[in-house]
Coordinates of C-alpha atoms in Angstrom, one line a residue:
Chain A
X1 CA 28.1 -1.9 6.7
X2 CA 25.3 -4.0 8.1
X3 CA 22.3 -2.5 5.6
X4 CA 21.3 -4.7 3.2
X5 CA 19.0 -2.1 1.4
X6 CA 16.4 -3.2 -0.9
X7 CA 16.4 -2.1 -4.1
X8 CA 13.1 -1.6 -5.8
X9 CA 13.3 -0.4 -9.2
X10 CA 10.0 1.9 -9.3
X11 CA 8.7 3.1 -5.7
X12 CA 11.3 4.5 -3.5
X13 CA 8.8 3.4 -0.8
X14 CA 8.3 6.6 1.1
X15 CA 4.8 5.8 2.0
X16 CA 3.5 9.0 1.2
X17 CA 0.4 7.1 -0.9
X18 CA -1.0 5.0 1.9
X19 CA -3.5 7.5 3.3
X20 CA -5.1 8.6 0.0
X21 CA -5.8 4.8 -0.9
X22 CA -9.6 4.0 -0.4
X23 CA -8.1 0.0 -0.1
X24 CA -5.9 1.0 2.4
X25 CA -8.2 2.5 4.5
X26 CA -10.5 -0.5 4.8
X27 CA -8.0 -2.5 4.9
X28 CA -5.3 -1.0 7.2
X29 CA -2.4 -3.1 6.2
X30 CA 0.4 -2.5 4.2
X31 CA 0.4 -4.9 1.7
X32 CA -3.0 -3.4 0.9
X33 CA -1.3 0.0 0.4
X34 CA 0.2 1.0 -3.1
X35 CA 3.5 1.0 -1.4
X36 CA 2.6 -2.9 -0.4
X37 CA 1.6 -3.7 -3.4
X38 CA 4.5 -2.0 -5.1
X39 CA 6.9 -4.4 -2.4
X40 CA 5.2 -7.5 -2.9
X41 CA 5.6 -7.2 -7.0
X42 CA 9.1 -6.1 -6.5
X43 CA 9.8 -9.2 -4.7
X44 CA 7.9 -11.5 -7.5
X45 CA 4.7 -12.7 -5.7
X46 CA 1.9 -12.9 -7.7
X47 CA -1.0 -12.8 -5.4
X48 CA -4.8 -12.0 -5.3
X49 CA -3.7 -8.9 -3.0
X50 CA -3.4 -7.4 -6.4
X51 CA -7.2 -7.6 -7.0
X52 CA -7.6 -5.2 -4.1
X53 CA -6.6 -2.3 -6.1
X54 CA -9.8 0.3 -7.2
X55 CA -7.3 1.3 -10.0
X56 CA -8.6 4.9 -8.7
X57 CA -4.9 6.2 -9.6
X58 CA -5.2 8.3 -6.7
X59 CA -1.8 7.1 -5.5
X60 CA 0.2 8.6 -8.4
X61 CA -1.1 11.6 -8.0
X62 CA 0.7 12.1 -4.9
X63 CA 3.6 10.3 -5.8
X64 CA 6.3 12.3 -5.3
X65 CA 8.1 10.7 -8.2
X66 CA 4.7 9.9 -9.6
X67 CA 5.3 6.2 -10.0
X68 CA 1.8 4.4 -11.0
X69 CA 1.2 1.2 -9.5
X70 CA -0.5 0.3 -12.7
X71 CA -2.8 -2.1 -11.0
X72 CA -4.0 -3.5 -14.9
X73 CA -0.4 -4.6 -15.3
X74 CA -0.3 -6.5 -11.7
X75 CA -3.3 -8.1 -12.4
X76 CA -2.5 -9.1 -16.2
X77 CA 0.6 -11.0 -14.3
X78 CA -1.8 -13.2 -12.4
X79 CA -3.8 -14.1 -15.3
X80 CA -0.3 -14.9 -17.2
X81 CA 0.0 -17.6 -14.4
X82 CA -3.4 -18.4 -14.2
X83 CA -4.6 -16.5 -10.6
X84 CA -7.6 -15.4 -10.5
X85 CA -10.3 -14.7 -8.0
X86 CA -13.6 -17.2 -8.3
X87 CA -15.5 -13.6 -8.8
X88 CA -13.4 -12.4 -11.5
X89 CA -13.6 -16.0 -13.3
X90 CA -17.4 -16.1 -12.9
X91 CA -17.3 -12.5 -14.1
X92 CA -15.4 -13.4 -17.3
X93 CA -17.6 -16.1 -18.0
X94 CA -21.0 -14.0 -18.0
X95 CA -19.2 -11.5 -20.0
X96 CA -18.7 -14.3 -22.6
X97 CA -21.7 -16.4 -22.5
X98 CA -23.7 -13.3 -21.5
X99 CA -22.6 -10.3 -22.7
X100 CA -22.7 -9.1 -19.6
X101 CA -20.8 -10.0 -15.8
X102 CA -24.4 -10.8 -14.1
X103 CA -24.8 -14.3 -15.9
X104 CA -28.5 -15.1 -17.5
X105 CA -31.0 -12.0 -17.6
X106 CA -34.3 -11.5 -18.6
X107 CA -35.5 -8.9 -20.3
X108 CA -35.4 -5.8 -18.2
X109 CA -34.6 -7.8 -14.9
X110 CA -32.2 -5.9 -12.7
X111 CA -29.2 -7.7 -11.1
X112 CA -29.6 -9.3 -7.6
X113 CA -25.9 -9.3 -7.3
X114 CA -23.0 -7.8 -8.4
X115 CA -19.8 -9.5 -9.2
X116 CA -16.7 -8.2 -8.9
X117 CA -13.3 -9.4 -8.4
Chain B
X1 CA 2.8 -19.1 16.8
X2 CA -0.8 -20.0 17.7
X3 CA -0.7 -19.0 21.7
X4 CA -0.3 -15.4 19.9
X5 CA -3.4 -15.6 17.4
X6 CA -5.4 -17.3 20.3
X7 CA -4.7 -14.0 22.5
X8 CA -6.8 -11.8 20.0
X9 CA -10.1 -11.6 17.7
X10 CA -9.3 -12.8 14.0
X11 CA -7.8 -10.4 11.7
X12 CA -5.8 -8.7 14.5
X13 CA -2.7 -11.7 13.5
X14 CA -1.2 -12.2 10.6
X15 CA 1.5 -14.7 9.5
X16 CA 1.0 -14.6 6.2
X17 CA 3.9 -14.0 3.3
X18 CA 2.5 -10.7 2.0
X19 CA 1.8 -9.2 5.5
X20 CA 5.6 -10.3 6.4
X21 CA 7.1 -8.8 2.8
X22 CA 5.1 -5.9 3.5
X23 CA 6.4 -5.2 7.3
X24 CA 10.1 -6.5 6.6
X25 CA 11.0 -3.4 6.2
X26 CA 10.4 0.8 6.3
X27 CA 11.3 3.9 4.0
X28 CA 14.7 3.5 5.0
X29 CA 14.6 0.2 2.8
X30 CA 16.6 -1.7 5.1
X31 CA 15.8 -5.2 5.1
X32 CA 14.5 -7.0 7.9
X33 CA 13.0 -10.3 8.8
X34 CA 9.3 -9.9 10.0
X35 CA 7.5 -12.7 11.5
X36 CA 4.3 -11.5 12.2
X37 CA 2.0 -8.7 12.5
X38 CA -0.4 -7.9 15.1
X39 CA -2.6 -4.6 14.7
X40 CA -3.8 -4.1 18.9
X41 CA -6.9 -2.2 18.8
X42 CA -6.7 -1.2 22.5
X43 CA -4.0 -0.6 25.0
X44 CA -4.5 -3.5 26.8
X45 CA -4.0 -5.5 23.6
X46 CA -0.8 -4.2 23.4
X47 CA -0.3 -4.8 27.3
X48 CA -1.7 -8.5 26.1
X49 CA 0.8 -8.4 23.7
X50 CA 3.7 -7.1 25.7
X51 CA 3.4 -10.0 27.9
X52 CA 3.2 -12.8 25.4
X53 CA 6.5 -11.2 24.3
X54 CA 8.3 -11.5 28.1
X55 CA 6.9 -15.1 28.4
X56 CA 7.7 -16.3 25.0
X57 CA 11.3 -14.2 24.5
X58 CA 10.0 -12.7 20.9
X59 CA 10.8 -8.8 20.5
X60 CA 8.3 -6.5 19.6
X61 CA 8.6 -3.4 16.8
X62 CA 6.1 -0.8 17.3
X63 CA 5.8 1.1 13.7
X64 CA 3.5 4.2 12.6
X65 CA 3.5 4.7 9.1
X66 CA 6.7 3.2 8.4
X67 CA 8.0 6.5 7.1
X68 CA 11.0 6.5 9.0
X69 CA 14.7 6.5 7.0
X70 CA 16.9 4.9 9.7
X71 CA 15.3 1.5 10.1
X72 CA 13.6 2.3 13.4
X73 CA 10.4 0.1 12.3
X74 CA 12.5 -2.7 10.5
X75 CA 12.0 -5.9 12.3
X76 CA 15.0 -8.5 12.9
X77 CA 13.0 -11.7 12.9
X78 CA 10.2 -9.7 15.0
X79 CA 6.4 -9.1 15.5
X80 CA 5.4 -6.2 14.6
X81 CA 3.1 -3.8 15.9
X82 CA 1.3 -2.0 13.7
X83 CA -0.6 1.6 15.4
X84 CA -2.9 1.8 12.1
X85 CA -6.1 0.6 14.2
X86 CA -5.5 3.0 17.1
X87 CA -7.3 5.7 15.4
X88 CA -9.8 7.0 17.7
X89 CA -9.7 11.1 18.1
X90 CA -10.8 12.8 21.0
X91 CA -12.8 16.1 21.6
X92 CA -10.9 19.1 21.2
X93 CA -10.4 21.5 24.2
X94 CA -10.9 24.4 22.7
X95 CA -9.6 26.3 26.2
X96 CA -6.6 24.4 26.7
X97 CA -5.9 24.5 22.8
X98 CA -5.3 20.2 23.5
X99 CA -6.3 17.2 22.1
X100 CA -6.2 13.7 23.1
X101 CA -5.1 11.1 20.4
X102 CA -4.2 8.1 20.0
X103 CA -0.7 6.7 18.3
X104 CA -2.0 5.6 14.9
X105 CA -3.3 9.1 13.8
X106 CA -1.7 10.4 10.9
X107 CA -0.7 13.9 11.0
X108 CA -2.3 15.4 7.8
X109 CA -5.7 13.6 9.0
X110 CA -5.4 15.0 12.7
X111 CA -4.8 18.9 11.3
X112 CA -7.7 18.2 8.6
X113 CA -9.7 17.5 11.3
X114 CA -8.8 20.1 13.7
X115 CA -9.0 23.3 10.4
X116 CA -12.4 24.3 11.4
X117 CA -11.3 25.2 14.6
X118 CA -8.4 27.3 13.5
X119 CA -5.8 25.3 15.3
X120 CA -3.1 22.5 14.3
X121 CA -0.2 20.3 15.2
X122 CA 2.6 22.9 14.0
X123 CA 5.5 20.0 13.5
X124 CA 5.3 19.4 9.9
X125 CA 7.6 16.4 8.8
X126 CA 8.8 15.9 5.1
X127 CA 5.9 12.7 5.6
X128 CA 3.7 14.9 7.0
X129 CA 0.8 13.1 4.4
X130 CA 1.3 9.5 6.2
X131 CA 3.1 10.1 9.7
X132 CA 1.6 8.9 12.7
X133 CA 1.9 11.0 16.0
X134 CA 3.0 7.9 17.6
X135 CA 5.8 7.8 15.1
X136 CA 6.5 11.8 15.2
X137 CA 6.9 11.3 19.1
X138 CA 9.2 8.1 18.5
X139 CA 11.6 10.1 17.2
X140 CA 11.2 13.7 18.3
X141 CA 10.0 15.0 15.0
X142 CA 10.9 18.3 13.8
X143 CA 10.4 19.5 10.5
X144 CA 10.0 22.3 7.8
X145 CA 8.5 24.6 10.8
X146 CA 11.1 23.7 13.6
X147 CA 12.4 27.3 13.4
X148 CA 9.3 28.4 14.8
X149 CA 7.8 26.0 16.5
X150 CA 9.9 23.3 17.6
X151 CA 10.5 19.9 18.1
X152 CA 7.7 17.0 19.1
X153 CA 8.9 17.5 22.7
X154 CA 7.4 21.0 22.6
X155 CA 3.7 19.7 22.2
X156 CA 3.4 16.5 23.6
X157 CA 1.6 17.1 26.9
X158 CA 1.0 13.5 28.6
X159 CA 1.7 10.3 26.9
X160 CA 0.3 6.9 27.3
X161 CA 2.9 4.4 27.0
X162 CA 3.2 0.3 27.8
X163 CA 6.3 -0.3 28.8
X164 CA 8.4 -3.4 28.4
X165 CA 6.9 -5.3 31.4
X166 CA 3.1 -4.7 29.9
X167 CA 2.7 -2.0 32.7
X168 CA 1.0 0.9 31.4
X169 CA 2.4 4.9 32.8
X170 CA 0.9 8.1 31.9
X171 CA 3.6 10.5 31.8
X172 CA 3.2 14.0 32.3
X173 CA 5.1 16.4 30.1
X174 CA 8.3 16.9 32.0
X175 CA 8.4 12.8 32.2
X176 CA 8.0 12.6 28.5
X177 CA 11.2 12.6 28.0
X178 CA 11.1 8.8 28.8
X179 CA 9.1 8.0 25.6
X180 CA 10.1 11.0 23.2
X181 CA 12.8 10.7 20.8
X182 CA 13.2 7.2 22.5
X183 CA 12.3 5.3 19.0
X184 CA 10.2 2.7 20.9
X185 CA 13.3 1.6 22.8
X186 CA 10.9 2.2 26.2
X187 CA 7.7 1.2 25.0
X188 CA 5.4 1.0 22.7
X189 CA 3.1 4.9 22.2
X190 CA -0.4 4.2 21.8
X191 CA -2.3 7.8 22.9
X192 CA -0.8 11.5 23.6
X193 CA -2.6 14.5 24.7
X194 CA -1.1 17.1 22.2
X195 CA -0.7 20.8 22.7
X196 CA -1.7 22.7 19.8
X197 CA -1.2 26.1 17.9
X198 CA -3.5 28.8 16.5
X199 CA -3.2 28.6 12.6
X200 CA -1.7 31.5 11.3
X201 CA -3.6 34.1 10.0
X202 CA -0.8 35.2 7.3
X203 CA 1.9 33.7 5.8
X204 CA 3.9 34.6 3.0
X205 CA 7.0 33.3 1.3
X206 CA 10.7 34.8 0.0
X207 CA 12.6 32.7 -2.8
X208 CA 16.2 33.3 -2.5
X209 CA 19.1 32.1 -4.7
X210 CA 22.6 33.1 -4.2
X211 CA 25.8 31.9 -6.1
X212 CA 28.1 31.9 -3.1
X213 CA 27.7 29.8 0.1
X214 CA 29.2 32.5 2.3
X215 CA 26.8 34.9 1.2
X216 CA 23.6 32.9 1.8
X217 CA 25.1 32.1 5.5
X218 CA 25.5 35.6 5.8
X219 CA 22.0 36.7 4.6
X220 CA 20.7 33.8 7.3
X221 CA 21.8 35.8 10.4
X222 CA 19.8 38.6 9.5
X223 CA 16.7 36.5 8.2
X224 CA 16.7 35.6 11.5
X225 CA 16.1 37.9 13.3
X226 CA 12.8 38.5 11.9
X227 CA 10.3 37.0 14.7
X228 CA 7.9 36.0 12.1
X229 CA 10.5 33.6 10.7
X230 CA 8.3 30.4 10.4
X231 CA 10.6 28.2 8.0
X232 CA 13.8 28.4 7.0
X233 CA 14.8 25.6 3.9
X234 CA 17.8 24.9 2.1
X235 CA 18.7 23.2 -1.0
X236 CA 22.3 23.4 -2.6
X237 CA 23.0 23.6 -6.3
X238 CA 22.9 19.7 -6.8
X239 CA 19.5 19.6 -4.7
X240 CA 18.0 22.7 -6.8
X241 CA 18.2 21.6 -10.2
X242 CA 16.6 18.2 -9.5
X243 CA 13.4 19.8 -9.0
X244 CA 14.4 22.0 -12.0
X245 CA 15.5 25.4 -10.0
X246 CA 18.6 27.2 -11.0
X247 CA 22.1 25.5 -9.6
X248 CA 22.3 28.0 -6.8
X249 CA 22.0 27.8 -3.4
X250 CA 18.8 28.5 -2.5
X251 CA 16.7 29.4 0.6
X252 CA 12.9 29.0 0.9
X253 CA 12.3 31.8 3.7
X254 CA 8.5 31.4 4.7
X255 CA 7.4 34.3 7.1
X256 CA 4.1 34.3 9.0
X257 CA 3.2 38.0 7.9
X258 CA 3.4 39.8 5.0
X259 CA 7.5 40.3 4.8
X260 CA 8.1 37.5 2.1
X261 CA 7.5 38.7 -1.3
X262 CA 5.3 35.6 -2.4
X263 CA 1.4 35.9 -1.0
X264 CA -0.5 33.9 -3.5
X265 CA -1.6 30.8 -2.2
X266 CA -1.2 28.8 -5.0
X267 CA 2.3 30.1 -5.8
X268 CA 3.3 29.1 -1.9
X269 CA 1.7 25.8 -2.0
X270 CA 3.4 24.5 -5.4
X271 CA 6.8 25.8 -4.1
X272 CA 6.4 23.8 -1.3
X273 CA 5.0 21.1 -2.9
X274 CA 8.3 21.1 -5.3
X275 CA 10.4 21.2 -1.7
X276 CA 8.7 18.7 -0.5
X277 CA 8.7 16.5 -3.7
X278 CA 12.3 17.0 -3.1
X279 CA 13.6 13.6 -1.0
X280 CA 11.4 11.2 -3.3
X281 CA 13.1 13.0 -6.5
X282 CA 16.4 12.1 -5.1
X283 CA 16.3 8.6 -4.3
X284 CA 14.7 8.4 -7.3
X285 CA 17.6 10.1 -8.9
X286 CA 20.0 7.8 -7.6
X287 CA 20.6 9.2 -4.4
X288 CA 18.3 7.2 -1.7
X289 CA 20.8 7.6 1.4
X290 CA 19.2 10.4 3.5
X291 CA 21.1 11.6 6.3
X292 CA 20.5 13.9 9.0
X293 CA 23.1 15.6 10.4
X294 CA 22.7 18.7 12.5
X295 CA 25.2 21.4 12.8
X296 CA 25.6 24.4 14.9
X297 CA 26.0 27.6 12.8
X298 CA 29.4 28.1 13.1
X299 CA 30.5 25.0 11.6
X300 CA 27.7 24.7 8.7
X301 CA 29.9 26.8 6.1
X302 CA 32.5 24.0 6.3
X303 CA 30.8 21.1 5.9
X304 CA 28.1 22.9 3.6
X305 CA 31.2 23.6 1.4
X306 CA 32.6 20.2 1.3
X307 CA 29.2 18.5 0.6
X308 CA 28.8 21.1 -2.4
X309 CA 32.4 20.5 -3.7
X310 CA 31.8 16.7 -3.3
X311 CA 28.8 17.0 -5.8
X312 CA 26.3 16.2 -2.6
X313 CA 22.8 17.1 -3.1
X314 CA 21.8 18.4 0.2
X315 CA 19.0 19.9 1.5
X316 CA 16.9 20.3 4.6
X317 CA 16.0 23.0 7.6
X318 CA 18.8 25.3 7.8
X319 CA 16.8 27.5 10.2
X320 CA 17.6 24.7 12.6
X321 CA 20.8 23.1 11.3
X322 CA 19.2 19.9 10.5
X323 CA 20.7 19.2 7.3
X324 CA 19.7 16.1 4.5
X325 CA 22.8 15.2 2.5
X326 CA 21.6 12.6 0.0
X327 CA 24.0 9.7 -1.2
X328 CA 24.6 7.1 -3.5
X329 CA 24.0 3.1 -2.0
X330 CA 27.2 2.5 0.1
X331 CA 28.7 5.8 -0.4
X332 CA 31.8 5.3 1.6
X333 CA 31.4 9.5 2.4
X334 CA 28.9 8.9 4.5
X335 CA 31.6 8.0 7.1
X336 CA 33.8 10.8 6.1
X337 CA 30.8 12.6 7.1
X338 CA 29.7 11.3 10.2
X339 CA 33.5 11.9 11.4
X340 CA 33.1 16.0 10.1
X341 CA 30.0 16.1 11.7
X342 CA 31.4 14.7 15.1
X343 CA 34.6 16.8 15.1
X344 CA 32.7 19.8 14.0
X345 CA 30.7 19.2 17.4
X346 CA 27.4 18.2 16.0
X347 CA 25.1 15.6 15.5
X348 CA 24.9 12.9 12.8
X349 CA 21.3 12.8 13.8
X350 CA 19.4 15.7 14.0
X351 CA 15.5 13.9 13.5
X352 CA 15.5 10.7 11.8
X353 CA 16.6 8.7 14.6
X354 CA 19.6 6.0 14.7
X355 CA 17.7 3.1 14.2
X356 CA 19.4 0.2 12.8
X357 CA 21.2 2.5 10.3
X358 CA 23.5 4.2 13.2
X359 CA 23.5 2.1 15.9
X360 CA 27.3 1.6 15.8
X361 CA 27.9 5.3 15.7
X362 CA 26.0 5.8 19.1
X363 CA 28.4 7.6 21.8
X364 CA 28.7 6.0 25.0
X365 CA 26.6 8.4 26.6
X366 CA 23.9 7.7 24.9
X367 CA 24.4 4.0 25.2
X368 CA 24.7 4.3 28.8
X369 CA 21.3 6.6 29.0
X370 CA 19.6 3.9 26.8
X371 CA 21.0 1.4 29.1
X372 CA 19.4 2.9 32.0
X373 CA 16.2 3.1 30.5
X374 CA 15.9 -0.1 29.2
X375 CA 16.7 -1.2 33.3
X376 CA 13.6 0.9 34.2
X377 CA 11.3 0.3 31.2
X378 CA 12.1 -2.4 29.5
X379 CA 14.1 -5.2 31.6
X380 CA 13.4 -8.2 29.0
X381 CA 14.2 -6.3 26.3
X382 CA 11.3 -6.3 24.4
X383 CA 11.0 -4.0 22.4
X384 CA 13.4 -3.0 19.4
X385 CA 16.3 -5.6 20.3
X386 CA 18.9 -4.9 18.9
X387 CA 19.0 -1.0 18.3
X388 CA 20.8 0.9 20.4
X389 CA 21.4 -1.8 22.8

């Protein structure tokens, strides 16, 4: 037969998740959807898309099968091969020179920024 | 590729490797070869679009949600166009009981939307959550409701289409036919004006199991008869006990009154939900092959019986005779099917489509209908090369 069916070990890639995702409705694409995301690990890329993730979980919950995306674990991949945002380095470093992701603070001074990843 | 990204504002182009992973193929999981995505946020982007396409010789590959299980929306070295920006709503008519929409609207959001006004887009797809109406009319949806309501044809008052020569046509209900069930072969959907139905006031739901086949298809001629038959679904042993019911054939008999003996809410809505969990379960199971043939009630005992004694999971919309055999990867029953199917008179494609999956199994009638359309429509074959014709 002419199919050459892709076989994805976790997410049977339905599609069923993309309209609960809050990424995926800023976004709009499907590499931002938990279905994307699911396609672009199962085909071993390690990119920052995987930073784009709220880990809200809200995607397993309607998973039919109730596969979790398990954002944490994507993410621990790209720090295994060193891929990080600038944010989420900056972030880090605060946390460990600072105690805290804002970098230097004075007593009682509130954050101008946030950084996230 | 740059001529295309110069023809639109940045962020409507993308060439990059995740975008092309993520659009190289649908839920059917057929692989395909995407080459770039373009999200139009108008019609006369796509119309842009359409033309670039003529003048360059690149197809096109509208695609909704990418829901679809035939490989209607996989791309063969194509752009692809997603509907996810072509969002916009219109007012309601509360009157006419229409709406005017545009392709990209998922269903689910579309009925949310239109509760408070007690109506709703009856045709109710298995991806009801994540299916766009420009995809539901792509392939002449039907559904868990069809019984009652019908098929996507049914409801689609005028559709907006661009054709493949970038011309745009407003066609009226009895010239939707050009568009409608056409998977995209015509032109690319980008805005309906949708009939819509009065949300029923009751509903209630009947459970039934039986341990012989002939017995259920017996009991079905009578079910319906009822007139407030709303859904009619089927799942065979093998299908049943995946979702952890008894390995009995089994009919889900939804009624809009008070006939079925289930009137809780919450009882209906997790039996459904388990129906509905139903196709994901299976492929997950090792079954992801999802056909959908459609029989005429005569000939459903037959093939009903040799799907059961072949250890089949099947289910699907009985009411109808749009059945969902499930199979294992390259199941070489599938064929043994398709020929049962055809020599039993039916159809080996009842509401998914043929896609790329069937296109080899097309009859020469509908080869020769496509042909004619793609004359009228779409002379430089642009969109969907390759499928059907």
């Amino acid at each position: 037969m002419l199919i050459d069916l892709n076989e994805n070990p976790t997410c049977t890639e339905c599609g069923l998740c993309r309209e609960v995702c809050p990424v995926f409705q800023i976004q709009q694409r499907e590499e931002y959807s938990p279905r994307g995301r699911a396609m672009l690990d199962s085909a071993g890329i390690q990119t920052l898309v995987f930073y784009q993730c709220t880990l809200c979980r809200t995607c397993r919950i309607v998973c039919p099968v109730g596969h979790d995306p398990s954002g944490e674990t994507l993410r621990s991949g790209l720090i295994a091969v060193g891929e990080e945002t600038p944010a989420n380095q900056v972030m880090i470093a605060n946390i460990r020179q600072y105690g805290n992701p804002f970098g230097p603070l004075a007593e009682g001074e509130i954050p101008k920024t946030l950084t996230c990843c | 590729m740059e001529d295309l990204e110069s023809l639109f504002q940045p962020g409507q182009v993308s060439t990059r490797e995740e975008t092309r992973i993520a659009y190289s193929r649908d839920a059917s999981r057929i692989q395909g070869e995407c080459q770039t995505v373009v999200w139009p946020d108008s019609t006369d982007d796509v119309a842009r679009l359409v033309r670039w396409a003529v003048e360059t010789g690149i197809d096109l590959v509208p695609r909704g949600a990418g829901t679809g299980l035939c490989g209607g929306a996989t791309p063969q070295n194509s752009v692809v166009v997603d509907s996810a920006h072509l969002r916009h709503l219109g007012p309601v008519d509360i009157q006419t009981k229409q709406i005017v929409v545009d392709a990209g609207i998922p269903l689910d959001h579309l009925n949310r939307t239109l509760h408070s006004e007690g109506l709703f887009l009856p045709v109710i797809p298995g991806s009801h959550r994540s299916a766009t109406v420009g995809g539901m009319i792509a392939t002449n949806a039907a559904g868990l409701h069809a019984i009652r309501y019908g098929r996507m044809n049914d409801w689609v008052e005028e559709a907006v289409v661009v054709d493949g020569k970038g011309d745009v046509h407003r066609l009226s209900f009895n010239e939707s036919k050009y568009v409608v069930g056409r998977e995209g072969l015509t032109g690319m959907i980008v805005q309906a004006k949708l009939r819509l139905a009065e949300i029923p006031r009751n509903r209630s739901l009947t459970l039934l199991r039986f341990e012989h086949l002939e017995d259920m298809l017996n009991q079905i001629r009578s079910l319906k008869t009822n007139p407030s038959l709303s859904a009619l679904e089927y799942l065979n042993p093998q299908a049943a006990v995946v979702v952890g019911w008894a390995a009995k054939h089994t009919l889900l008999a939804e009624y809009q009154s008070g006939d079925g003996e289930i009137m809780d809410l919450v009882e209906m809505a997790t039996l459904w939900k388990t129906r509905e969990s139903l196709s994901a379960r299976l492929t997950h199971a090792g079954f992801p092959i999802s056909e959908d043939p459609q029989i005429q009630p005569e000939t459903q005992e037959s093939i009903l019986d040799w799907l059961t004694v072949q250890g089949i999971p099947v289910f699907g919309h009985l009411g109808v005779g749009i059945l969902h055999p499930r199979f294992l990867l390259a199941d070489p029953r599938i064929i043994d099917l398709y020929h049962r199917v055809i020599t039993a008179g039916g159809q080996i494609s009842g509401e998914h489509g043929m896609g790329l999956k069937k296109r080899q199994w097309a009859s020469e009638a509908l080869k020769s209908d496509i042909v004619a359309l793609k004359t009228q429509f779409d002379p430089h074959r642009v969109f969907n090369r390759g499928k059907l014709c």
